[in-house]
Amino acid sequence: MNHENILVETRGKVGLITLNRPKALNALSPALMRELAAALDAFEADENIGAMVITGSERAFAAGADIKEMQTKGYMDVYKGDFITAEWERVTRCRKPVIAAVAGVALGGGCELAMMCDFILAADNARFGQPEINLAIIPGAGGTQRLPRFVGKSKAMEMCLLGQARYMDAAEAERCGLVSRIVPVAQLVDDAVATAAKIAELSLPIVMMAKESVNRAFETTLAEGVHFERRLFHSTFATEDQKEGMAAFVEKRKPSFRQR
Ligand code: CAA
């Protein structure tokens, strides 16, 4: 499929999507988000792909939703068109792992897109922020909800209320748990792909269960979450890959997973 706003490639068992609107600092237009959703659909359906990476350029992961496209929209346009929901949420429905590799700015919808992924690797030049308030709107792709879950109420509130006056650099983002690791900017994409490749070598159904179980922690009580985890844990024993994984350990060899 031909895309105008993203680049799509496969590296081994990893699907790599690069946001590619350099002149607009990867502003997330509806067209770009539709292409991103289509690329994710294709990787989700591809049996040879075990994990995905979404990245941008060294200057910008994404500078937010496209302000020039939003500028003239009225309430009825965004409400009836279900703006955001219709185009943006595909990434949250991926069952395979999705890593955000963030260099440069991840602002507004850019920060929110990164937070929709399973974890964020940050380049040392990464900057995160929710500047919507300066446009007299509020975050609309989960910023007020996901950010507090990552960084706590105080930092999230400060970022959402101060907007452009309160961006977070990579060091602070790592300190407060927004990102899992910081990588030198020149190595970011290779590191993210290598990380995704390690996941893609594992048993995909088990990886999917692990992802589903961690995500359940944000949607339920501790007791219900642990119950959910226990049931999935039990179900791993019904798989061929559990037999293979444990046999390989005992026989001191590399496992050969059959993805079932
Ligand atoms: N939408 C549309 N175009 C954007 C954009 C955006 N979000 N961000 C940057 N651009 C465009 C600029 O208009 C400019 O285009 P022109 O050359 O045609 O003028 C080009 O990208 C380069 O940008 P700058 O000249 O501003 O570059 P800079 O280095 O001086 O500043 C920046 C970089 C700090 C990221 C600045 O561009 C900026 O503040 N961008 C807007 C950030 C923002 O407010 N994001 C939130 C959007 S709303 C949102 O995301 C809602 C939601 O929750 C879903």
XYZ file of N, CA and C and ligand atoms in Angstrom:
834
model
N 0.843 -1.209 0.000
C 0.000 0.000 0.000
C 0.877 1.259 0.000
N 0.505 2.240 -0.818
C 1.274 3.480 -0.860
C 0.796 4.456 0.205
N 1.744 5.005 0.942
C 1.412 5.987 1.969
C 2.091 7.307 1.644
N 1.425 8.406 1.999
C 2.011 9.724 1.764
C 2.603 10.339 3.012
N 2.166 9.859 4.181
C 2.538 10.518 5.436
C 3.350 9.651 6.376
N 3.532 8.395 6.007
C 4.327 7.493 6.842
C 5.196 6.628 5.931
N 6.269 6.084 6.502
C 7.084 5.088 5.807
C 6.889 3.774 6.542
N 6.734 2.712 5.782
C 6.471 1.412 6.395
C 7.505 0.417 5.878
N 8.164 -0.276 6.789
C 9.105 -1.318 6.364
C 9.088 -2.457 7.374
N 9.594 -3.602 6.933
C 9.761 -4.703 7.877
C 11.247 -4.958 8.038
N 11.657 -5.170 9.264
C 13.040 -5.561 9.545
C 12.967 -6.876 10.294
N 13.210 -7.964 9.570
C 13.025 -9.281 10.169
C 11.566 -9.450 10.556
N 11.340 -9.729 11.849
C 9.968 -9.939 12.303
C 9.360 -8.689 12.936
N 10.020 -7.550 12.677
C 9.557 -6.287 13.267
C 8.965 -5.387 12.178
N 7.793 -4.847 12.459
C 7.185 -3.862 11.571
C 7.550 -2.465 12.051
N 8.181 -1.688 11.167
C 8.653 -0.349 11.551
C 7.840 0.697 10.797
N 7.212 1.583 11.548
C 6.415 2.673 10.956
C 7.072 3.990 11.336
N 7.446 4.782 10.324
C 8.081 6.079 10.580
C 7.124 7.184 10.147
N 6.727 8.012 11.088
C 5.873 9.157 10.762
C 6.698 10.094 9.897
N 6.118 10.543 8.783
C 6.961 11.220 7.789
C 6.261 12.421 7.146
N 6.046 13.438 7.982
C 5.597 14.741 7.468
C 6.608 15.779 7.968
N 7.831 15.738 7.477
C 8.897 16.550 8.088
C 8.591 18.040 8.113
N 7.936 18.541 7.059
C 7.674 19.989 7.019
C 6.700 20.427 8.109
N 5.886 19.508 8.583
C 4.918 19.850 9.638
C 5.301 19.199 10.965
N 6.571 18.819 11.092
C 7.046 18.156 12.322
C 6.141 16.979 12.716
N 5.736 16.243 11.668
C 4.903 15.040 11.858
C 3.572 15.326 12.553
N 3.033 16.515 12.306
C 1.700 16.805 12.851
C 0.737 15.706 12.397
N -0.104 15.283 13.323
C -0.913 14.076 13.126
C -2.246 14.441 12.481
N -2.221 14.539 11.176
C -3.445 14.860 10.424
C -4.326 13.616 10.353
N -5.616 13.800 10.067
C -6.480 12.622 9.900
C -5.940 11.667 8.835
N -5.382 12.201 7.755
C -4.845 11.318 6.700
C -3.689 10.483 7.248
N -2.798 11.126 8.018
C -1.680 10.368 8.603
C -2.215 9.291 9.545
N -3.192 9.646 10.372
C -3.692 8.661 11.336
C -4.396 7.506 10.631
N -5.063 7.791 9.504
C -5.689 6.696 8.738
C -4.613 5.766 8.184
N -3.521 6.356 7.684
C -2.438 5.524 7.155
C -1.785 4.703 8.273
N -1.607 5.334 9.416
C -1.027 4.609 10.557
C -1.914 3.419 10.932
N -3.227 3.656 10.984
C -4.160 2.574 11.331
C -4.081 1.453 10.296
N -3.988 1.818 9.015
C -3.927 0.798 7.966
C -2.627 -0.004 8.082
N -1.524 0.681 8.394
C -0.241 -0.024 8.537
C -0.278 -0.968 9.736
N -0.890 -0.520 10.815
C -1.009 -1.392 11.998
C -1.897 -2.587 11.688
N -3.006 -2.348 10.968
C -3.883 -3.457 10.552
C -3.074 -4.510 9.792
N -2.255 -4.037 8.852
C -1.496 -4.969 8.006
C -0.486 -5.752 8.843
N 0.196 -5.084 9.750
C 1.178 -5.800 10.590
C 0.484 -6.762 11.553
N -0.663 -6.352 12.069
C -1.401 -7.243 12.975
C -1.802 -8.527 12.244
N -2.147 -8.392 10.968
C -2.620 -9.552 10.199
C -1.467 -10.400 9.659
N -0.247 -9.883 9.689
C 0.899 -10.561 9.073
C 1.530 -11.542 10.065
N 1.444 -12.829 9.744
C 1.949 -13.856 10.668
C 3.455 -13.780 10.868
N 4.153 -13.110 9.951
C 5.616 -13.019 10.078
C 6.059 -11.866 10.970
N 5.111 -11.066 11.444
C 5.458 -9.919 12.287
C 5.105 -10.228 13.741
N 6.078 -9.979 14.642
C 5.846 -10.275 16.059
C 5.739 -9.036 16.926
N 6.178 -7.887 16.428
C 6.102 -6.645 17.215
C 6.287 -5.464 16.266
N 5.829 -4.293 16.711
C 5.912 -3.096 15.877
C 6.641 -1.979 16.610
N 7.219 -1.071 15.814
C 7.837 0.143 16.355
C 7.230 1.319 15.609
N 6.846 2.356 16.359
C 6.424 3.618 15.735
C 7.452 4.673 16.111
N 7.988 5.354 15.109
C 8.970 6.395 15.380
C 8.691 7.602 14.499
N 9.485 8.669 14.707
C 9.361 9.865 13.872
C 10.728 10.232 13.341
N 11.051 11.520 13.387
C 12.380 11.952 12.943
C 13.212 12.291 14.176
N 14.470 12.690 13.952
C 15.294 13.082 15.100
C 14.762 14.370 15.727
N 14.087 15.204 14.916
C 13.589 16.486 15.431
C 12.217 16.353 16.082
N 11.402 15.458 15.534
C 10.032 15.367 16.055
C 9.495 13.955 15.941
N 9.076 13.403 17.071
C 8.219 12.219 16.998
C 6.904 12.690 16.376
N 6.263 13.649 17.014
C 5.092 14.321 16.428
C 4.764 15.549 17.271
N 4.510 16.668 16.574
C 4.232 17.939 17.268
C 2.758 18.097 17.588
N 2.010 16.997 17.573
C 0.609 17.063 17.990
C -0.350 16.869 16.844
N -1.625 16.966 17.165
C -2.640 16.945 16.115
C -2.395 18.136 15.198
N -2.853 18.012 13.951
C -2.567 19.068 12.968
C -3.453 20.291 13.232
N -2.818 21.343 13.743
C -3.578 22.537 14.159
C -4.208 23.221 12.943
N -3.479 23.196 11.823
C -4.023 23.887 10.633
C -5.288 23.190 10.133
N -5.346 21.865 10.299
C -6.556 21.144 9.873
C -7.690 21.272 10.881
N -7.328 21.513 12.155
C -8.378 21.602 13.190
C -8.982 22.995 13.279
N -8.181 23.977 12.845
C -8.473 25.396 13.088
C -9.923 25.793 12.786
N -10.439 25.336 11.654
C -11.759 25.800 11.218
C -12.893 24.848 11.606
N -12.544 23.765 12.268
C -13.601 22.794 12.618
C -14.514 23.376 13.691
N -15.800 23.056 13.593
C -16.754 23.458 14.617
C -17.152 22.259 15.459
N -17.969 22.540 16.457
C -18.382 21.469 17.368
C -19.034 20.313 16.619
N -19.950 20.636 15.703
C -20.666 19.570 15.002
C -19.724 18.742 14.133
N -18.664 19.395 13.591
C -17.694 18.629 12.791
C -16.995 17.592 13.668
N -16.507 18.045 14.825
C -15.715 17.106 15.639
C -16.614 16.092 16.338
N -17.821 16.535 16.729
C -18.707 15.605 17.436
C -19.262 14.547 16.485
N -19.840 15.015 15.368
C -20.442 14.052 14.448
C -19.393 13.183 13.761
N -18.225 13.759 13.514
C -17.154 12.980 12.882
C -16.402 12.115 13.881
N -16.740 12.231 15.165
C -16.066 11.494 16.244
C -14.547 11.671 16.145
N -14.160 12.942 16.016
C -12.752 13.306 15.853
C -11.918 12.702 16.985
N -10.784 12.204 16.683
C -9.871 11.437 17.540
C -10.273 9.971 17.579
N -11.488 9.693 18.117
C -11.880 8.286 18.296
C -11.796 7.527 16.978
N -12.353 8.143 15.925
C -12.460 7.433 14.657
C -11.085 7.052 14.104
N -10.111 7.963 14.216
C -8.834 7.689 13.549
C -7.700 7.269 14.470
N -7.765 7.634 15.728
C -6.572 7.554 16.556
C -6.431 6.273 17.362
N -7.521 5.598 17.673
C -7.432 4.615 18.743
C -6.995 3.239 18.284
N -6.685 3.100 16.984
C -6.280 1.791 16.483
C -5.106 1.218 17.270
N -4.155 2.105 17.607
C -2.946 1.611 18.270
C -3.284 0.970 19.616
N -4.315 1.471 20.292
C -4.666 0.902 21.604
C -5.320 -0.474 21.460
N -5.749 -0.813 20.242
C -6.392 -2.125 20.041
C -5.435 -3.173 19.490
N -4.176 -2.786 19.271
C -3.217 -3.779 18.758
C -3.005 -4.863 19.799
N -2.976 -6.095 19.355
C -2.714 -7.202 20.294
C -1.232 -7.540 20.312
N -0.538 -7.253 19.214
C 0.918 -7.409 19.221
C 1.534 -6.178 19.898
N 2.724 -6.327 20.502
C 3.342 -5.179 21.173
C 3.713 -4.066 20.192
N 3.534 -2.837 20.662
C 3.905 -1.654 19.883
C 4.815 -0.779 20.753
N 6.022 -0.513 20.258
C 6.978 0.324 20.989
C 6.994 1.701 20.335
N 6.942 2.759 21.151
C 7.146 4.115 20.628
C 8.618 4.466 20.804
N 9.264 4.861 19.716
C 10.665 5.299 19.781
C 10.653 6.809 19.537
N 10.830 7.575 20.616
C 10.581 9.013 20.564
C 11.884 9.801 20.587
N 12.138 10.542 19.515
C 13.215 11.540 19.499
C 12.575 12.898 19.255
N 13.217 13.946 19.739
C 12.683 15.287 19.536
C 11.373 15.483 20.280
N 10.504 16.327 19.692
C 9.283 16.670 20.435
C 8.196 15.602 20.291
N 7.556 15.338 21.406
C 6.313 14.535 21.427
C 5.323 15.399 22.184
N 4.584 16.206 21.448
C 3.738 17.226 22.069
C 2.264 16.948 21.769
N 1.409 17.288 22.717
C -0.026 17.131 22.491
C -0.337 15.710 22.045
N -0.986 15.605 20.891
C -1.320 14.290 20.362
C -0.096 13.414 20.123
N 1.067 14.013 19.955
C 2.307 13.233 19.792
C 2.659 12.511 21.078
N 2.553 13.216 22.193
C 2.788 12.600 23.501
C 1.710 11.546 23.763
N 0.486 11.871 23.373
C -0.626 10.944 23.612
C -0.498 9.681 22.767
N -0.052 9.833 21.527
C 0.169 8.659 20.672
C 1.253 7.767 21.284
N 2.331 8.393 21.757
C 3.408 7.604 22.378
C 2.864 6.839 23.583
N 2.013 7.512 24.379
C 1.475 6.850 25.580
C 0.483 5.744 25.248
N -0.091 5.759 24.036
C -0.991 4.669 23.627
C -0.193 3.396 23.332
N 1.109 3.555 23.063
C 1.933 2.380 22.761
C 2.224 1.619 24.058
N 2.863 0.442 23.937
C 3.051 -0.386 25.127
C 4.168 0.130 26.018
N 5.240 0.640 25.423
C 6.219 1.388 26.209
C 6.955 2.340 25.291
N 7.617 3.310 25.946
C 8.268 4.382 25.206
C 9.770 4.299 25.439
N 10.541 4.211 24.353
C 11.985 4.407 24.422
C 12.239 5.844 23.992
N 13.042 6.570 24.773
C 13.260 7.986 24.468
C 14.692 8.220 24.033
N 14.876 9.028 22.995
C 16.216 9.517 22.669
C 16.592 10.577 23.699
N 17.907 10.824 23.808
C 18.344 11.798 24.815
C 17.870 13.219 24.514
N 17.390 13.469 23.290
C 16.874 14.812 22.973
C 15.343 14.891 23.033
N 14.715 13.868 23.576
C 13.236 13.847 23.567
C 12.668 14.889 24.536
N 11.539 15.469 24.129
C 10.811 16.402 25.007
C 9.325 16.101 24.898
N 8.688 16.006 26.048
C 7.273 15.643 26.109
C 6.460 16.813 26.663
N 5.253 16.992 26.157
C 4.427 18.068 26.704
C 3.004 17.994 26.196
N 2.133 18.695 26.903
C 0.706 18.775 26.525
C 0.358 20.260 26.384
N 0.708 20.862 25.232
C 0.523 22.304 25.077
C -0.865 22.734 24.620
N -1.836 21.822 24.651
C -3.169 22.159 24.128
C -3.751 23.408 24.777
N -3.476 23.599 26.072
C -4.088 24.709 26.818
C -3.755 26.065 26.176
N -2.583 26.142 25.521
C -2.203 27.396 24.859
C -3.060 27.672 23.617
N -3.713 26.627 23.111
C -4.602 26.779 21.961
C -6.058 26.936 22.416
N -6.238 26.982 23.715
C -7.580 27.028 24.301
C -8.398 25.781 23.980
N -7.711 24.640 23.994
C -8.397 23.344 24.014
C -7.743 22.521 25.130
N -8.253 21.336 25.361
C -7.588 20.449 26.321
C -7.107 19.212 25.557
N -6.214 18.416 26.138
C -5.792 17.190 25.451
C -7.019 16.348 25.102
N -6.988 15.755 23.907
C -8.183 15.030 23.477
C -7.920 13.589 23.080
N -6.662 13.154 23.234
C -6.345 11.768 22.868
C -5.796 11.021 24.083
N -6.323 11.378 25.251
C -5.968 10.627 26.455
C -4.955 11.302 27.361
N -4.517 12.522 27.022
C -3.468 13.183 27.812
C -3.835 13.396 29.267
N -5.081 13.765 29.527
C -5.456 14.004 30.929
C -5.674 12.690 31.687
N -5.757 11.581 30.968
C -6.028 10.294 31.605
C -4.795 9.396 31.679
N -4.086 9.275 30.553
C -2.918 8.380 30.578
C -1.727 9.040 31.275
N -1.522 10.348 31.060
C -0.341 10.987 31.652
C -0.312 10.850 33.187
N -1.434 11.118 33.907
C -1.385 10.926 35.358
C -1.060 9.489 35.765
N -1.495 8.537 34.939
C -1.195 7.142 35.279
C 0.298 6.861 35.144
N 0.962 7.556 34.220
C 2.413 7.378 34.073
C 3.180 8.164 35.142
N 2.872 9.452 35.276
C 3.775 10.351 36.018
C 3.181 10.860 37.323
N 1.945 10.473 37.648
C 1.310 10.963 38.870
C 0.560 12.269 38.613
N -0.273 12.622 39.593
C -1.178 13.766 39.396
C -0.437 15.095 39.296
N 0.533 15.332 40.179
C 1.158 16.661 40.234
C 1.817 17.033 38.917
N 2.662 16.135 38.407
C 3.370 16.446 37.162
C 2.388 16.537 35.988
N 1.421 15.618 35.964
C 0.457 15.633 34.859
C -0.369 16.914 34.892
N -0.804 17.279 36.086
C -1.618 18.496 36.202
C -0.795 19.713 35.793
N 0.446 19.760 36.260
C 1.310 20.892 35.900
C 1.485 20.959 34.385
N 1.722 19.819 33.761
C 1.936 19.811 32.307
C 0.663 20.205 31.549
N -0.489 19.703 32.000
C -1.737 20.023 31.286
C -2.160 21.468 31.521
N -1.830 22.029 32.692
C -2.259 23.408 32.984
C -1.266 24.443 32.476
N 0.008 24.087 32.420
C 1.005 25.070 31.983
C 1.359 24.946 30.505
N 1.021 23.845 29.889
C 1.229 23.710 28.452
C 2.670 23.953 28.024
N 2.843 24.915 27.126
C 4.183 25.186 26.563
C 5.203 25.551 27.634
N 4.732 26.013 28.786
C 5.661 26.448 29.833
C 6.158 25.278 30.679
N 5.722 24.048 30.337
C 6.130 22.922 31.180
C 6.342 21.669 30.338
N 7.425 21.705 29.562
C 7.789 20.488 28.841
C 8.730 19.661 29.708
N 8.748 18.364 29.444
C 9.546 17.430 30.245
C 10.662 16.872 29.378
N 11.912 16.926 29.860
C 13.001 16.364 29.049
C 13.120 14.853 29.297
N 14.027 14.229 28.552
C 14.118 12.759 28.606
C 14.513 12.275 29.997
N 15.434 13.006 30.642
C 15.908 12.555 31.965
C 14.757 12.537 32.967
N 13.955 13.616 32.965
C 12.822 13.651 33.894
C 11.790 12.582 33.508
N 11.600 12.402 32.200
C 10.619 11.407 31.742
C 11.016 10.004 32.199
N 12.309 9.731 32.193
C 12.744 8.410 32.668
C 12.591 8.307 34.185
N 12.982 9.408 34.867
C 12.882 9.413 36.340
C 11.467 9.138 36.818
N 10.476 9.697 36.131
C 9.107 9.560 36.654
C 8.319 8.448 35.960
N 8.981 7.676 35.113
C 8.331 6.466 34.591
C 7.546 6.648 33.303
N 7.671 7.823 32.674
C 6.974 7.997 31.390
C 7.641 7.168 30.300
N 8.972 7.048 30.384
C 9.695 6.254 29.378
C 10.441 5.137 30.084
N 10.694 4.057 29.352
C 11.359 2.916 30.002
C 12.871 3.088 30.028
N 13.432 3.733 28.971
C 14.892 3.905 28.888
C 15.219 5.099 28.013
N 16.437 5.635 28.198
C 16.940 6.692 27.311
C 18.072 6.106 26.478
N 18.060 6.445 25.193
C 19.030 5.907 24.243
C 19.639 7.103 23.494
N 20.938 7.081 23.160
C 21.476 8.168 22.335
C 20.668 8.297 21.038
N 20.422 9.532 20.641
C 19.476 9.745 19.540
C 19.856 8.965 18.275
N 21.162 8.880 17.986
C 21.587 8.212 16.753
C 21.302 6.705 16.787
N 21.144 6.169 17.983
C 20.925 4.710 18.099
C 19.470 4.342 18.354
N 18.606 5.360 18.428
C 17.237 5.103 18.912
C 16.497 4.045 18.087
N 16.449 4.233 16.778
C 15.627 3.340 15.955
C 16.215 1.926 15.974
N 17.544 1.824 15.833
C 18.166 0.491 15.864
C 17.895 -0.193 17.200
N 17.993 0.566 18.284
C 17.752 -0.017 19.606
C 16.293 -0.473 19.728
N 15.374 0.388 19.250
C 13.950 0.032 19.349
C 13.647 -1.211 18.522
N 14.220 -1.280 17.324
C 13.977 -2.450 16.460
C 14.597 -3.702 17.102
N 15.807 -3.560 17.674
C 16.445 -4.714 18.327
C 15.606 -5.172 19.525
N 15.054 -4.218 20.242
C 14.202 -4.560 21.398
C 12.944 -5.286 20.922
N 12.322 -4.744 19.880
C 11.121 -5.384 19.330
C 11.452 -6.773 18.784
N 12.651 -6.913 18.192
C 13.048 -8.211 17.621
C 13.183 -9.266 18.715
N 13.682 -8.849 19.887
C 13.794 -9.811 20.992
C 12.405 -10.311 21.390
N 11.435 -9.410 21.434
C 10.056 -9.814 21.772
C 9.507 -10.724 20.672
N 9.821 -10.380 19.417
C 9.267 -11.131 18.277
C 9.807 -12.555 18.199
N 10.931 -12.822 18.893
C 11.473 -14.188 18.926
C 10.692 -15.083 19.881
N 9.903 -14.492 20.752
C 9.204 -15.261 21.793
C 7.918 -15.858 21.224
N 7.154 -16.496 22.080
C 5.871 -17.060 21.644
C 4.839 -15.931 21.572
N 4.352 -15.646 20.379
C 3.420 -14.513 20.210
C 2.157 -14.636 21.060
N 1.494 -15.821 21.087
C 0.283 -15.868 21.935
C 0.582 -15.574 23.399
N 1.755 -16.004 23.872
C 2.088 -15.743 25.281
C 2.427 -14.263 25.468
N 3.134 -13.681 24.506
C 3.418 -12.242 24.549
C 2.105 -11.454 24.600
N 1.135 -11.884 23.792
C -0.150 -11.187 23.763
C -0.859 -11.292 25.117
N -0.734 -12.462 25.750
C -1.367 -12.616 27.071
C -0.684 -11.728 28.099
N 0.653 -11.650 28.044
C 1.383 -10.803 28.998
C 0.969 -9.342 28.829
N 0.872 -8.912 27.575
C 0.461 -7.534 27.295
C -0.952 -7.267 27.819
N -1.846 -8.210 27.534
C -3.245 -8.047 27.951
C -3.337 -7.972 29.476
N -2.502 -8.771 30.137
C -2.579 -8.827 31.587
C -2.028 -7.544 32.218
N -0.900 -7.043 31.708
C -0.375 -5.770 32.237
C -1.397 -4.660 32.005
N -1.973 -4.620 30.814
C -2.946 -3.558 30.521
C -4.166 -3.641 31.436
N -4.512 -4.859 31.865
C -5.677 -5.003 32.742
C -5.447 -4.274 34.085
N -4.176 -4.133 34.467
C -3.863 -3.460 35.735
C -4.418 -2.036 35.766
N -4.584 -1.429 34.574
C -5.046 -0.039 34.537
C -6.567 0.059 34.430
N -7.226 -1.064 34.393
C -8.671 -1.039 34.153
C -9.484 -1.670 35.271
N -8.810 -2.169 36.316
C -9.563 -2.962 37.288
C -8.948 -2.873 38.689
N -9.606 -3.508 39.653
C -9.056 -3.549 41.012
C -7.885 -4.528 41.056
N -7.094 -4.451 42.129
C -5.949 -5.362 42.266
C -6.430 -6.818 42.324
N -7.470 -7.083 43.122
C -7.929 -8.471 43.275
C -8.432 -9.019 41.934
N -9.218 -8.214 41.214
C -9.716 -8.665 39.908
C -8.568 -8.832 38.917
N -7.606 -7.921 38.979
C -6.466 -7.981 38.069
C -5.625 -9.232 38.312
N -5.387 -9.531 39.576
C -4.603 -10.730 39.899
C -5.379 -11.988 39.486
N -6.705 -11.950 39.670
C -7.533 -13.090 39.247
C -7.419 -13.287 37.727
N -7.509 -12.178 37.009
C -7.387 -12.226 35.536
C -6.020 -12.795 35.142
N -4.972 -12.288 35.798
C -3.621 -12.786 35.525
C -3.532 -14.293 35.793
N -4.092 -14.738 36.920
C -4.001 -16.156 37.298
C -4.658 -17.040 36.239
N -5.814 -16.582 35.738
C -6.506 -17.387 34.726
C -5.683 -17.461 33.436
N -5.093 -16.329 33.037
C -4.254 -16.354 31.829
C -3.013 -17.218 32.071
N -2.424 -17.064 33.272
C -1.260 -17.883 33.621
C -1.603 -19.368 33.482
N -2.760 -19.760 34.044
C -3.184 -21.165 33.906
C -3.305 -21.553 32.432
N -3.850 -20.648 31.637
C -4.091 -21.006 30.232
C -2.787 -21.148 29.442
N -1.696 -20.529 29.918
C -0.424 -20.736 29.198
C -0.020 -22.216 29.214
N -0.512 -22.954 30.244
C -0.155 -24.373 30.335
C -0.896 -25.235 29.312
N -1.844 -24.623 28.623
C -2.558 -25.345 27.555
C -1.864 -25.158 26.209
N -0.759 -24.425 26.176
C -0.128 -24.144 24.886
C 1.029 -25.115 24.608
N 1.297 -25.317 23.317
C 2.470 -26.110 22.923
C 3.746 -25.365 23.283
N 3.694 -24.046 23.191
C 4.908 -23.271 23.438
C 5.366 -23.354 24.897
N 4.435 -23.484 25.830
C 4.853 -23.661 27.239
C 5.622 -24.965 27.395
N 5.144 -26.029 26.714
C 5.855 -27.317 26.796
C 7.252 -27.155 26.196
N 7.317 -26.494 25.049
C 8.592 -26.307 24.374
C 9.528 -25.412 25.199
N 9.006 -24.336 25.757
C 9.842 -23.408 26.537
C 10.462 -24.102 27.729
N 9.687 -24.887 28.434
C 10.201 -25.552 29.633
C 11.111 -26.728 29.266
N 10.741 -27.458 28.184
C 11.610 -28.565 27.730
C 12.969 -28.020 27.306
N 12.969 -26.883 26.603
C 14.233 -26.302 26.135
C 15.099 -25.895 27.320
N 14.462 -25.356 28.368
C 15.244 -24.988 29.556
C 15.890 -26.236 30.154
N 15.102 -27.283 30.329
C 15.608 -28.498 30.978
C 16.699 -29.151 30.115
N 16.502 -29.098 28.800
C 17.481 -29.738 27.886
C 18.626 -28.807 27.518
N 18.668 -27.629 28.119
C 19.741 -26.645 27.899
C 19.929 -26.324 26.424
N 18.811 -26.020 25.751
C 18.865 -25.612 24.342
C 17.937 -24.423 24.124
N 18.060 -23.813 22.933
C 17.192 -22.689 22.605
C 15.792 -23.197 22.261
N 14.744 -22.554 22.767
C 13.405 -23.021 22.398
C 13.062 -22.677 20.952
N 12.238 -23.521 20.363
C 11.739 -23.249 19.014
C 10.217 -23.158 19.095
N 9.725 -21.932 19.217
C 8.295 -21.759 19.466
C 7.498 -21.919 18.177
N 6.315 -22.535 18.300
C 5.454 -22.766 17.133
C 4.272 -21.810 17.103
N 4.280 -20.875 18.021
C 3.231 -19.832 18.074
C 1.854 -20.454 18.315
N 1.817 -21.487 19.155
C 0.521 -22.062 19.504
C 0.558 -22.711 20.880
N 0.049 21.265 13.513
C 0.281 21.771 12.291
N 1.505 22.269 11.918
C 2.484 22.229 12.834
C 2.296 21.693 14.129
C 1.006 21.196 14.459
N 0.733 20.624 15.641
N 3.458 21.813 14.806
C 4.338 22.378 13.966
N 3.760 22.635 12.773
C 4.356 23.257 11.581
C 4.548 24.738 11.779
O 3.349 25.428 11.521
C 5.632 25.023 10.763
O 5.046 25.064 9.481
P 5.370 26.303 8.488
O 6.833 26.125 8.174
O 4.471 26.035 7.325
O 5.087 27.539 9.239
C 6.498 23.767 10.834
O 5.675 22.753 11.410
C 7.720 23.923 11.713
O 7.287 24.388 12.965
P 7.923 25.662 13.702
O 8.370 26.683 12.694
O 6.944 26.127 14.732
O 9.216 25.006 14.360
P 9.945 25.420 15.718
O 11.167 24.562 15.800
O 10.075 26.885 15.832
O 8.920 24.952 16.905
C 7.445 23.416 18.013
C 8.653 23.589 17.069
C 7.834 23.893 19.421
C 7.092 21.939 18.041
C 6.249 24.255 17.480
O 6.051 23.960 16.122
C 4.954 24.015 18.203
O 4.760 24.503 19.302
N 4.028 23.256 17.565
C 2.682 23.062 18.072
C 2.658 22.143 19.279
C 1.234 21.975 19.790
O 0.591 22.931 20.214
N 0.736 20.729 19.762
C -0.602 20.416 20.237
C -1.557 20.335 19.089
S -3.242 20.122 19.606
C -3.401 18.463 19.927
O -2.480 17.686 19.802
C -4.792 18.032 20.384
C -4.865 16.647 20.897
O -4.773 16.421 22.087
C -5.107 15.538 20.012
